[in-house]
Amino acid sequence: MNSITNNTMLVKKMNQEFVRKALKTMKQGTKSMVAQATGLSVATCGNILNELLDTGELLELGIEESSGGRPARLYRYNENFFYIACIIVRAGVKNRSLTHTVVNLAGETIAEGYQENDRVDPALIDHLVDQLIGQFPQIRAVAIGVPGAVHQGVINLSDIKELINVPLEAYIREKHEVEVILENDMNLTVYGFYQKQEYDEEKTVAVATFIEGSFPGAGMLVDGRIHRGSSHFAGEIAFLPLGMTHEEQFRQLHDRTTFHSLAGRTLSSLIAVMNPEMIALTGSLVEHADVHLIRQECLKYIPEMHMPQITLLEDPEEVYMYGLITMTLESLTYSLQLVEKRR
């Protein structure tokens, strides 16, 4: 396929996305209304609307009432054209868990569920995907949030050893013929947190988690973009050179007499490198009263004028899932081909 053909296809996909966004924003509209909103010609919009109507991605509502001119067809975006299955994998102290939510293209919840297990492995996740697709054949994408570092669709560092070095993303994509997104839990949490702030301009923020039975982790957005690093290792704050072994770090994190000092040093490193607007704390080891104490520890290393706002993240589970849903809907804008793949 030559470059001219590639460019033509790219332009067509971009124009289709302009039309989709216009109809999603307007809720419903005519061909001329879409053309005005997108800046595309009426003829181009007409062709795209017909194509999307044929696939079922658009719905025709009928004819708009005319004020004297030729009646125009009225279109609406079909938010139930396909579904997304969002799965969160958690590593608890005593057990593992899978939380799932099935949403439509508007991010509206269609179904949700939760299960606990002594062990979570690729087979258990695949079994859940099997069940969800069997129940909802409209599922065309699967998004999975995991506690660990993910690089090129493979988990290379995690508290759940069974998931390490398994090509989970590629396996599910090939077996089920769906688009798959595999992402670190803290990246998703900070993304959900950032989106909920509704900033007027791009900001730099972080979320740090301190969970019982686990090492700490962080998610970072720099100037409105997730910072993953060259090998997606960014945010693995348990590897900071704190002058102690991992075993000693784990002990101090779980000791209330040393927790605040260690957490303060960890956050100070984030502040010195990122200079964030805000840091949100989460995890079972953090209590409301800890926020002030940790901030005081940070002030031992960071000048007051450079200190970010430090807050306790309310409802982190909801923020995490919101981040997974939002990121998936946005990332699928150009990558997912909205066609029937299974019959």
Short mmCIF file of C-alpha atoms in Angstrom, two decimals, residues 80-319:
data_model
loop_
_atom_site.label_atom_id
_atom_site.label_comp_id
_atom_site.label_asym_id
_atom_site.label_seq_id
_atom_site.Cartn_x
_atom_site.Cartn_y
_atom_site.Cartn_z
CA ASN A 80 -24.81 1.24 22.34
CA PHE A 81 -23.14 0.36 19.04
CA PHE A 82 -20.58 -1.58 21.03
CA TYR A 83 -19.54 -2.09 24.65
CA ILE A 84 -16.24 -2.05 26.53
CA ALA A 85 -15.39 -4.51 29.30
CA CYS A 86 -13.23 -2.87 31.99
CA ILE A 87 -11.50 -5.19 34.47
CA ILE A 88 -9.50 -4.17 37.53
CA VAL A 89 -7.09 -6.72 39.03
CA ARG A 90 -6.16 -6.20 42.68
CA ALA A 91 -3.59 -7.81 44.94
CA GLY A 92 -4.91 -7.83 48.51
CA VAL A 93 -3.21 -8.92 51.71
CA LYS A 94 -5.25 -12.12 52.05
CA ASN A 95 -6.76 -12.59 48.61
CA ARG A 96 -6.90 -11.34 45.04
CA SER A 97 -9.90 -9.80 43.32
CA LEU A 98 -11.36 -8.92 39.93
CA THR A 99 -13.79 -6.03 39.54
CA HIS A 100 -15.50 -5.54 36.20
CA THR A 101 -17.71 -2.93 34.63
CA VAL A 102 -19.25 -3.10 31.16
CA VAL A 103 -19.95 0.31 29.64
CA ASN A 104 -21.29 1.71 26.39
CA LEU A 105 -19.66 4.40 24.25
CA ALA A 106 -21.05 7.12 26.49
CA GLY A 107 -19.36 5.53 29.50
CA GLU A 108 -22.72 4.48 30.95
CA THR A 109 -22.67 1.33 33.07
CA ILE A 110 -24.39 -1.68 31.52
CA ALA A 111 -23.29 -4.28 34.08
CA GLU A 112 -20.79 -4.67 36.91
CA GLY A 113 -19.49 -7.37 39.20
CA TYR A 114 -16.86 -8.41 41.73
CA GLN A 115 -15.15 -11.67 42.67
CA GLU A 116 -12.49 -12.67 45.17
CA ASN A 117 -10.03 -15.50 44.69
CA ASP A 118 -7.05 -16.96 46.48
CA ARG A 119 -5.18 -16.76 43.19
CA VAL A 120 -5.43 -14.59 40.08
CA ASP A 121 -3.73 -15.81 36.94
CA PRO A 122 -4.15 -15.29 33.17
CA ALA A 123 -6.59 -18.20 32.96
CA LEU A 124 -8.95 -16.60 35.51
CA ILE A 125 -8.89 -13.26 33.68
CA ASP A 126 -9.49 -14.99 30.35
CA HIS A 127 -12.40 -16.93 31.85
CA LEU A 128 -14.01 -13.67 32.98
CA VAL A 129 -13.53 -12.18 29.50
CA ASP A 130 -15.17 -15.31 28.05
CA GLN A 131 -18.15 -14.90 30.36
CA LEU A 132 -18.60 -11.19 29.63
CA ILE A 133 -18.38 -11.57 25.86
CA GLY A 134 -20.79 -14.49 26.03
CA GLN A 135 -23.24 -12.33 27.94
CA PHE A 136 -22.62 -9.17 25.91
CA PRO A 137 -21.66 -9.93 22.30
CA GLN A 138 -21.48 -6.15 21.71
CA ILE A 139 -18.15 -6.05 23.56
CA ARG A 140 -15.46 -4.93 21.12
CA ALA A 141 -12.75 -3.87 23.55
CA VAL A 142 -11.32 -5.13 26.84
CA ALA A 143 -9.42 -2.83 29.20
CA ILE A 144 -7.47 -4.27 32.14
CA GLY A 145 -5.90 -2.38 35.02
CA VAL A 146 -3.15 -4.24 36.91
CA PRO A 147 -0.90 -3.61 39.92
CA GLY A 148 2.46 -3.56 38.18
CA ALA A 149 4.66 -2.16 35.44
CA VAL A 150 3.42 -2.84 31.91
CA HIS A 151 5.63 -2.58 28.84
CA GLN A 152 4.52 -3.48 25.30
CA GLY A 153 1.49 -5.37 26.60
CA VAL A 154 3.45 -7.49 29.09
CA ILE A 155 3.53 -7.12 32.88
CA ASN A 156 7.19 -7.18 33.94
CA LEU A 157 6.82 -6.21 37.59
CA SER A 158 3.87 -6.97 39.88
CA ASP A 159 2.79 -8.12 43.31
CA ILE A 160 0.88 -10.87 41.48
CA LYS A 161 3.69 -13.16 40.36
CA GLU A 162 1.43 -15.28 38.14
CA LEU A 163 0.94 -12.36 35.75
CA ILE A 164 4.61 -11.49 35.23
CA ASN A 165 6.06 -12.01 31.72
CA VAL A 166 2.75 -13.28 30.35
CA PRO A 167 1.71 -11.74 26.96
CA LEU A 168 -1.79 -11.17 28.32
CA GLU A 169 -2.71 -8.31 26.02
CA ALA A 170 -1.78 -10.16 22.81
CA TYR A 171 -3.41 -13.40 23.97
CA ILE A 172 -6.80 -11.84 24.68
CA ARG A 173 -6.69 -9.76 21.49
CA GLU A 174 -5.97 -12.79 19.29
CA LYS A 175 -8.34 -15.19 21.02
CA HIS A 176 -11.36 -12.89 21.27
CA GLU A 177 -10.67 -10.58 18.31
CA VAL A 178 -11.16 -7.47 20.40
CA GLU A 179 -9.05 -4.41 21.03
CA VAL A 180 -7.16 -4.74 24.34
CA ILE A 181 -5.63 -2.16 26.65
CA LEU A 182 -3.41 -3.27 29.55
CA GLU A 183 -2.40 -0.46 31.89
CA ASN A 184 -0.79 0.15 35.28
CA ASP A 185 -3.22 0.80 38.14
CA MET A 186 -1.56 4.01 39.31
CA ASN A 187 -1.49 5.51 35.82
CA LEU A 188 -5.22 4.87 35.60
CA THR A 189 -5.88 6.29 39.05
CA VAL A 190 -3.96 9.51 38.42
CA TYR A 191 -5.66 9.83 35.03
CA GLY A 192 -9.10 9.45 36.60
CA PHE A 193 -8.18 11.90 39.35
CA TYR A 194 -6.89 14.45 36.84
CA GLN A 195 -9.96 14.20 34.62
CA LYS A 196 -12.27 14.74 37.57
CA GLN A 197 -10.50 18.01 38.48
CA GLU A 198 -11.63 19.54 35.15
CA TYR A 199 -8.63 21.87 35.02
CA ASP A 200 -8.86 24.81 32.61
CA GLU A 201 -5.24 24.30 31.60
CA GLU A 202 -2.72 21.45 31.65
CA LYS A 203 -1.35 20.69 35.10
CA THR A 204 1.22 18.40 36.72
CA VAL A 205 -0.20 16.09 39.39
CA ALA A 206 0.61 12.78 41.08
CA VAL A 207 -1.16 10.07 43.05
CA ALA A 208 0.87 8.00 45.52
CA THR A 209 -0.47 4.85 47.12
CA PHE A 210 0.54 3.09 50.30
CA ILE A 211 -1.32 -0.21 50.59
CA GLU A 212 -1.04 -2.75 53.37
CA GLY A 213 0.92 -5.78 52.25
CA SER A 214 2.40 -4.04 49.20
CA PHE A 215 5.19 -1.68 48.25
CA PRO A 216 4.25 1.92 47.35
CA GLY A 217 3.60 3.13 43.83
CA ALA A 218 2.78 6.38 42.08
CA GLY A 219 1.05 7.64 38.97
CA MET A 220 2.21 10.89 37.40
CA LEU A 221 0.80 13.35 34.89
CA VAL A 222 3.22 15.98 33.63
CA ASP A 223 1.63 18.91 31.82
CA GLY A 224 -1.56 16.92 31.33
CA ARG A 225 0.12 13.79 29.98
CA ILE A 226 0.79 10.50 31.75
CA HIS A 227 4.51 10.04 32.36
CA ARG A 228 5.34 6.36 31.85
CA GLY A 229 9.06 6.54 31.14
CA SER A 230 11.06 4.78 28.41
CA SER A 231 10.27 1.28 29.71
CA HIS A 232 7.05 2.21 31.56
CA PHE A 233 8.88 1.95 34.90
CA ALA A 234 8.09 5.53 35.99
CA GLY A 235 6.23 5.70 39.29
CA GLU A 236 7.83 2.63 40.86
CA ILE A 237 8.77 4.66 43.93
CA ALA A 238 9.57 1.53 45.95
CA PHE A 239 12.88 1.54 44.07
CA LEU A 240 13.98 4.97 45.28
CA PRO A 241 17.46 4.85 46.91
CA LEU A 242 16.24 5.31 50.46
CA GLY A 243 19.33 3.75 52.03
CA MET A 244 17.64 0.52 53.11
CA THR A 245 16.73 -2.89 51.78
CA HIS A 246 13.27 -3.62 50.38
CA GLU A 247 12.61 -5.74 53.43
CA GLU A 248 13.42 -2.84 55.76
CA GLN A 249 11.37 -0.42 53.65
CA PHE A 250 8.41 -2.78 53.87
CA ARG A 251 8.79 -3.02 57.66
CA GLN A 252 9.00 0.76 58.13
CA LEU A 253 5.97 1.38 55.92
CA HIS A 254 3.91 -0.94 58.12
CA ASP A 255 5.16 0.57 61.38
CA ARG A 256 3.20 3.67 62.45
CA THR A 257 6.28 5.11 64.20
CA THR A 258 8.28 5.18 60.95
CA PHE A 259 5.56 5.41 58.26
CA HIS A 260 5.27 9.21 58.14
CA SER A 261 9.01 9.77 57.86
CA LEU A 262 9.41 7.25 55.06
CA ALA A 263 6.31 8.48 53.19
CA GLY A 264 7.54 12.07 53.52
CA ARG A 265 10.94 11.23 52.05
CA THR A 266 9.27 9.35 49.21
CA LEU A 267 6.93 12.23 48.38
CA SER A 268 9.79 14.73 48.63
CA SER A 269 11.56 12.87 45.84
CA LEU A 270 8.43 13.17 43.67
CA ILE A 271 8.11 16.86 44.46
CA ALA A 272 11.76 17.62 43.67
CA VAL A 273 11.58 15.84 40.31
CA MET A 274 8.03 16.73 39.22
CA ASN A 275 7.17 20.00 40.98
CA PRO A 276 3.46 19.00 40.91
CA GLU A 277 0.41 21.14 41.50
CA MET A 278 -1.10 18.47 43.73
CA ILE A 279 -0.35 15.05 45.18
CA ALA A 280 -3.23 12.79 46.20
CA LEU A 281 -2.57 10.02 48.70
CA THR A 282 -4.40 6.73 48.76
CA GLY A 283 -4.10 3.24 50.21
CA SER A 284 -5.09 1.44 53.38
CA LEU A 285 -1.96 2.61 55.23
CA VAL A 286 -2.94 6.28 54.93
CA GLU A 287 -5.36 7.90 57.36
CA HIS A 288 -6.84 11.42 57.27
CA ALA A 289 -4.55 12.63 60.06
CA ASP A 290 -1.49 11.37 58.14
CA VAL A 291 -1.80 14.01 55.42
CA HIS A 292 -0.66 16.84 57.70
CA LEU A 293 2.10 14.74 59.28
CA ILE A 294 3.47 13.67 55.89
CA ARG A 295 3.39 17.27 54.68
CA GLN A 296 5.44 18.33 57.72
CA GLU A 297 7.98 15.63 56.87
CA CYS A 298 8.19 16.94 53.30
CA LEU A 299 8.87 20.45 54.57
CA LYS A 300 12.13 19.14 56.08
CA TYR A 301 13.40 18.77 52.51
CA ILE A 302 11.20 20.96 50.28
CA PRO A 303 10.87 24.77 50.64
CA GLU A 304 7.34 25.91 51.47
CA MET A 305 6.98 27.89 48.22
CA HIS A 306 7.46 24.71 46.18
CA MET A 307 5.18 22.48 48.22
CA PRO A 308 2.16 21.14 46.33
CA GLN A 309 -1.26 20.66 47.82
CA ILE A 310 -1.39 17.23 49.46
CA THR A 311 -4.77 15.60 49.85
CA LEU A 312 -6.33 12.26 50.66
CA LEU A 313 -8.01 10.75 47.62
CA GLU A 314 -11.69 10.21 48.31
CA ASP A 315 -13.26 7.08 46.81
CA PRO A 316 -10.10 5.80 45.07
CA GLU A 317 -11.88 2.72 43.69
CA GLU A 318 -14.35 4.87 41.77
CA VAL A 319 -11.55 7.15 40.53
#
